[in-house]
Tab-separated table of C-alpha atoms in Angstrom:
chain	number	residue	atom	x	y	z
U	12	ASP	CA	5.646	14.246	-21.855
U	13	GLU	CA	6.234	13.934	-25.695
U	14	LYS	CA	9.937	13.748	-25.394
U	15	SER	CA	10.532	11.511	-22.487
U	16	GLY	CA	7.363	9.580	-22.729
U	17	ARG	CA	6.746	10.176	-19.079
U	18	MET	CA	3.147	9.455	-18.151
U	19	VAL	CA	1.339	10.861	-15.279
U	20	GLY	CA	-2.275	10.465	-13.953
U	21	ASN	CA	-4.720	9.166	-11.385
U	22	GLY	CA	-7.862	7.328	-10.965
U	23	THR	CA	-10.717	7.223	-8.421
U	24	PHE	CA	-11.592	4.053	-6.961
U	25	LEU	CA	-14.018	2.385	-4.471
U	26	PRO	CA	-12.486	0.384	-1.536
U	27	SER	CA	-13.050	-3.424	-1.789
U	28	PHE	CA	-14.896	-3.576	1.565
U	29	GLY	CA	-15.835	-0.062	2.821
U	30	ALA	CA	-17.242	3.269	2.291
U	31	GLY	CA	-16.183	6.374	0.175
U	32	SER	CA	-13.453	6.493	-2.372
U	33	TYR	CA	-9.944	7.131	-2.789
U	34	GLN	CA	-7.420	8.502	-5.413
U	35	LEU	CA	-4.280	6.717	-6.586
U	36	HIS	CA	-1.786	8.738	-8.664
U	37	PHE	CA	0.868	7.111	-10.973
U	38	CYS	CA	4.052	8.220	-12.716
U	39	VAL	CA	5.655	6.023	-15.366
U	40	ASP	CA	9.023	6.505	-17.045
U	41	PHE	CA	10.518	4.501	-20.015
U	42	ALA	CA	14.049	3.605	-20.745
U	43	GLY	CA	16.005	1.448	-23.149
U	44	ALA	CA	14.464	2.834	-26.440
U	45	LYS	CA	13.623	6.089	-28.040
U	46	ILE	CA	10.015	7.388	-28.145
U	47	HIS	CA	8.296	7.125	-31.562
U	48	ASP	CA	5.122	8.907	-30.422
U	49	THR	CA	2.682	9.118	-27.557
U	50	GLY	CA	-1.034	9.840	-27.296
U	51	VAL	CA	-4.265	8.916	-25.490
U	52	TRP	CA	-7.174	6.371	-26.198
U	53	VAL	CA	-10.701	6.047	-25.328
U	54	ASN	CA	-12.583	2.742	-26.013
U	55	ASN	CA	-11.450	1.890	-29.425
U	56	ARG	CA	-10.127	5.425	-30.535
U	57	ALA	CA	-6.607	6.581	-30.157
U	58	GLY	CA	-4.671	9.431	-31.427
U	59	ALA	CA	-1.163	11.184	-30.934
U	60	GLU	CA	-3.250	14.380	-29.987
U	61	PRO	CA	-4.195	15.510	-27.290
U	62	LYS	CA	-1.803	14.445	-24.805
U	63	GLN	CA	-4.244	14.857	-21.909
U	64	MET	CA	-7.608	13.708	-21.067
U	65	TYR	CA	-10.351	13.290	-18.394
U	66	ILE	CA	-12.447	10.306	-18.229
U	67	THR	CA	-15.735	9.977	-16.114
U	68	ARG	CA	-18.710	7.758	-16.277
U	69	GLY	CA	-20.652	7.840	-19.551
U	70	PHE	CA	-24.217	8.129	-20.274
U	71	ASN	CA	-26.441	5.827	-17.933
U	72	LEU	CA	-23.356	5.322	-15.666
U	73	PHE	CA	-21.508	3.181	-18.163
U	74	TYR	CA	-17.696	3.020	-17.633
U	75	LEU	CA	-15.509	4.252	-20.394
U	76	GLU	CA	-12.167	2.750	-20.955
U	77	GLY	CA	-9.249	4.781	-21.657
U	78	GLY	CA	-5.631	5.851	-21.063
U	79	GLY	CA	-2.355	6.782	-22.374
U	80	PHE	CA	0.211	4.957	-24.779
U	81	ALA	CA	3.810	5.263	-25.936
U	82	ARG	CA	5.233	3.679	-28.904
U	83	PHE	CA	8.971	3.156	-29.327
U	84	SER	CA	11.576	2.844	-32.025
U	85	PRO	CA	13.374	-0.572	-32.091
U	86	GLY	CA	16.127	-0.581	-29.495
U	87	PRO	CA	19.420	-2.479	-29.602
U	88	ASP	CA	17.888	-5.523	-27.741
U	89	ASN	CA	14.101	-4.704	-28.328
U	90	THR	CA	13.587	-4.267	-24.660
U	91	VAL	CA	11.836	-1.391	-23.017
U	92	THR	CA	12.115	-0.841	-19.199
U	93	ALA	CA	9.194	0.859	-17.360
U	94	ARG	CA	9.652	2.398	-14.011
U	95	VAL	CA	6.305	3.004	-12.224
U	96	GLY	CA	5.796	5.100	-9.159
U	97	LEU	CA	2.501	5.310	-7.019
U	98	SER	CA	1.113	7.781	-4.577
U	99	PHE	CA	-2.153	8.415	-2.689
U	100	LYS	CA	-1.275	12.151	-2.591
U	101	SER	CA	-0.226	13.278	-6.147
U	102	SER	CA	1.608	12.300	-9.484
U	103	GLU	CA	4.330	14.633	-8.407
U	104	GLN	CA	4.861	12.467	-5.298
U	105	ALA	CA	4.478	9.313	-7.332
U	106	CYS	CA	7.292	10.676	-9.542
U	107	GLY	CA	9.523	11.449	-6.471
U	108	ASN	CA	8.923	7.896	-4.973
U	109	ALA	CA	10.092	6.132	-8.243
U	110	GLU	CA	13.161	8.495	-8.588
U	111	ARG	CA	14.187	7.974	-4.934
U	112	GLU	CA	13.804	4.274	-4.959
U	113	ILE	CA	15.019	3.403	-8.595
U	114	PRO	CA	17.191	6.302	-9.682
U	115	ASN	CA	18.693	4.234	-12.643
U	116	PRO	CA	16.069	1.840	-14.050
U	117	LEU	CA	18.298	0.315	-16.680
U	118	LYS	CA	20.967	-0.717	-13.880
U	119	ASP	CA	18.928	-1.012	-10.620
U	120	PHE	CA	17.082	-4.234	-11.165
U	121	ASP	CA	19.545	-6.627	-9.577
U	122	ARG	CA	20.094	-4.108	-6.737
U	123	LEU	CA	16.206	-4.021	-6.095
U	124	VAL	CA	15.947	-7.740	-6.105
U	125	LYS	CA	19.044	-7.892	-3.399
U	126	THR	CA	17.501	-5.082	-1.296
U	127	ALA	CA	13.973	-6.798	-1.313
U	128	LYS	CA	15.691	-10.149	-0.305
U	129	ASP	CA	17.817	-8.508	2.446
U	130	ALA	CA	14.718	-6.658	3.900
U	131	TRP	CA	12.608	-9.842	4.040
U	132	ARG	CA	15.561	-11.823	5.668
U	133	GLU	CA	15.881	-8.953	8.299
U	134	LYS	CA	12.081	-8.879	8.936
U	135	LEU	CA	11.923	-12.821	9.364
U	136	SER	CA	15.344	-12.953	11.380
U	137	PRO	CA	13.399	-13.158	14.924
U	138	ILE	CA	12.220	-16.581	13.900
U	139	SER	CA	14.454	-19.545	13.859
U	140	VAL	CA	13.236	-23.268	13.345
U	141	LYS	CA	14.647	-26.687	14.375
U	142	PRO	CA	12.720	-28.896	12.081
U	143	GLY	CA	13.158	-32.213	13.780
U	144	GLY	CA	11.148	-34.526	11.961
U	145	ALA	CA	9.165	-31.847	9.974
U	146	ASP	CA	9.127	-32.267	6.215
U	147	LYS	CA	10.006	-29.667	3.712
U	148	ASN	CA	6.294	-29.178	2.632
U	149	LEU	CA	5.457	-28.351	6.396
U	150	LEU	CA	8.445	-26.029	6.562
U	151	THR	CA	7.449	-24.249	3.433
U	152	SER	CA	3.911	-23.761	4.696
U	153	PHE	CA	5.296	-22.199	8.066
U	154	TRP	CA	7.693	-19.859	6.324
U	155	SER	CA	4.888	-18.853	3.858
U	156	GLY	CA	2.525	-18.137	6.788
U	157	ALA	CA	5.234	-16.215	8.641
U	158	TYR	CA	6.005	-14.142	5.465
U	159	ARG	CA	2.307	-13.217	5.036
U	160	SER	CA	1.877	-12.105	8.576
U	161	PHE	CA	4.079	-9.174	7.686
U	162	ILE	CA	2.456	-8.359	4.270
U	163	SER	CA	-0.622	-6.365	5.772
U	164	PRO	CA	-1.213	-3.813	7.368
U	165	GLN	CA	1.029	-1.668	5.293
U	166	ASN	CA	3.360	1.179	6.075
U	167	TYR	CA	1.873	4.179	4.209
U	168	SER	CA	4.078	6.718	6.099
U	169	GLY	CA	4.052	10.030	4.140
U	170	GLU	CA	1.120	8.953	1.937
U	171	ASN	CA	-1.897	9.689	3.883
U	172	PRO	CA	-3.804	12.607	2.106
U	173	HIS	CA	-6.026	13.331	5.139
U	174	TRP	CA	-3.747	14.068	8.013
U	175	ASP	CA	0.102	13.837	8.944
U	176	THR	CA	0.903	13.361	12.527
U	177	GLY	CA	4.629	13.142	11.729
U	178	ARG	CA	4.714	9.439	12.841
U	179	PRO	CA	4.706	6.348	10.687
U	180	TYR	CA	1.225	5.611	9.349
U	181	PHE	CA	-0.109	2.177	8.731
U	182	ASP	CA	-3.263	1.276	6.753
U	183	SER	CA	-5.017	-1.755	5.033
U	184	PHE	CA	-6.164	-3.194	8.407
U	185	TYR	CA	-8.060	-5.845	6.601
U	186	CYS	CA	-9.860	-6.738	8.635
U	187	ILE	CA	-9.256	-6.717	12.230
U	188	TRP	CA	-12.079	-9.114	13.197
U	189	ASP	CA	-9.810	-11.829	11.842
U	190	SER	CA	-6.290	-10.330	12.520
U	191	PHE	CA	-7.009	-9.494	16.056
U	192	ARG	CA	-6.996	-13.356	16.978
U	193	ALA	CA	-3.457	-14.309	15.981
U	194	GLN	CA	-1.692	-11.888	13.769
U	195	HIS	CA	-1.601	-8.834	15.884
U	196	PRO	CA	-0.406	-10.901	19.103
U	197	LEU	CA	2.238	-12.553	16.837
U	198	LEU	CA	3.583	-9.222	15.716
U	199	THR	CA	3.810	-8.024	19.252
U	200	ILE	CA	6.437	-10.536	19.537
U	201	LEU	CA	8.211	-10.759	16.086
U	202	ASP	CA	8.013	-6.825	15.222
U	203	PRO	CA	7.025	-4.876	18.346
U	204	THR	CA	8.146	-1.588	16.773
U	205	ALA	CA	5.720	-2.086	13.598
U	206	GLN	CA	3.015	-3.124	15.901
U	207	THR	CA	3.529	-0.122	18.222
U	208	GLN	CA	3.109	1.998	14.920
U	209	MET	CA	0.042	0.055	13.961
U	210	VAL	CA	-1.642	0.778	17.452
U	211	GLN	CA	-0.634	4.506	17.055
U	212	SER	CA	-2.268	4.580	13.542
U	213	LEU	CA	-5.444	3.083	14.950
U	214	LEU	CA	-5.584	5.775	17.618
U	215	ASP	CA	-4.939	8.301	14.792
U	216	MET	CA	-7.892	6.978	13.096
U	217	TYR	CA	-10.003	7.445	16.011
U	218	LYS	CA	-8.984	10.941	16.679
U	219	HIS	CA	-9.505	12.072	13.045
U	220	GLU	CA	-12.488	9.742	12.179
U	221	GLY	CA	-14.355	9.315	15.328
U	222	TRP	CA	-14.154	5.621	15.862
U	223	LEU	CA	-11.743	2.789	16.091
U	224	PRO	CA	-12.015	0.860	12.787
U	225	ASP	CA	-12.903	-2.707	12.569
U	226	CYS	CA	-11.700	-2.820	8.843
U	227	HIS	CA	-9.889	0.139	7.044
U	228	MET	CA	-8.375	0.081	3.605
U	229	SER	CA	-6.890	2.453	0.975
U	230	MET	CA	-7.470	5.488	3.443
U	231	CYS	CA	-11.098	4.527	3.504
U	232	LYS	CA	-13.452	3.493	6.514
U	233	GLY	CA	-14.129	-0.236	6.130
U	234	TRP	CA	-17.453	-1.906	7.186
U	235	THR	CA	-17.906	-3.422	10.760
U	236	GLN	CA	-18.433	-6.988	11.555
U	237	GLY	CA	-18.861	-8.777	14.868
U	238	GLY	CA	-18.134	-5.700	17.050
U	239	SER	CA	-15.141	-3.434	17.764
U	240	ASN	CA	-12.360	-5.782	17.468
U	241	ALA	CA	-9.699	-2.996	17.551
U	242	ASP	CA	-10.520	-2.923	21.328
U	243	VAL	CA	-8.795	-6.201	21.687
U	244	VAL	CA	-5.729	-5.149	19.639
U	245	LEU	CA	-5.270	-2.207	22.102
U	246	VAL	CA	-5.913	-4.313	25.206
U	247	ASP	CA	-3.510	-6.995	24.230
U	248	ALA	CA	-0.708	-4.422	23.405
U	249	TYR	CA	-1.332	-2.850	26.881
U	250	ALA	CA	-1.341	-6.131	28.499
U	251	LYS	CA	1.886	-7.059	27.047
U	252	ASN	CA	3.391	-3.504	27.795
U	253	LEU	CA	4.005	-3.199	24.209
U	254	SER	CA	5.500	0.374	24.200
U	255	SER	CA	5.542	3.540	26.460
U	256	ALA	CA	5.074	5.667	23.201
U	257	ILE	CA	1.435	4.889	22.895
U	258	ASP	CA	-0.917	7.183	24.566
U	259	TRP	CA	-2.705	4.614	26.748
U	260	GLU	CA	-5.321	7.309	28.145
U	261	LEU	CA	-6.486	7.922	24.453
U	262	ALA	CA	-6.619	4.215	23.973
U	263	LEU	CA	-9.130	3.800	26.849
U	264	GLU	CA	-10.862	6.779	25.720
U	265	ALA	CA	-11.215	5.093	22.277
U	266	ILE	CA	-12.330	1.894	23.645
U	267	ILE	CA	-15.128	3.412	25.952
């Protein structure tokens, strides 16, 4: 947008370890300085007109580089704030995500930092440590590992462009031939609600894609390595009586 400087767009990408492709949409808003001009660029050429473009592979499948730009008049403190929203569905949803989470980009930074810290403290709250003779380095390694055990799979609820069951949706099972050994059994203890939603998401993948995944990322099917390790995740959840909300008959069908 020439007046506000808002940029929207999308790109098509290949998954890092799987088949197919996915689109990721973005929405960028700027604050803190007046817009001088905007435009687009491709390779080493740029201009204030046109305001839109479409880039695909060039001749001989060479990739072209390109994007949009915004230039600003000097502000009071020479600072420009950029708010970025993302979505797997559309640029409009990317803008909505950003507006909902960061309604006031110039004033929300400290609030966002506090919100993130509070969310992680709550997520890690089931864990407590009596260090005994453990030194600081060992405790740091322990908490770093605990923190990373919650990073992926990721909650992409409302962002799946392929189906919508009305339930939370998790993706980025990267990859189950590793995570079935320790991470998922750990999550049944530390975060049974999220683990239940992950199991339901695996079953949704089976229903809509025909197979339980051994790896799945960015809404794309991943490669298989070493068998169907999602079977172990389902059986572990069943043996621990994780949740009655899981369709165990469907789980048995998926395994068989």
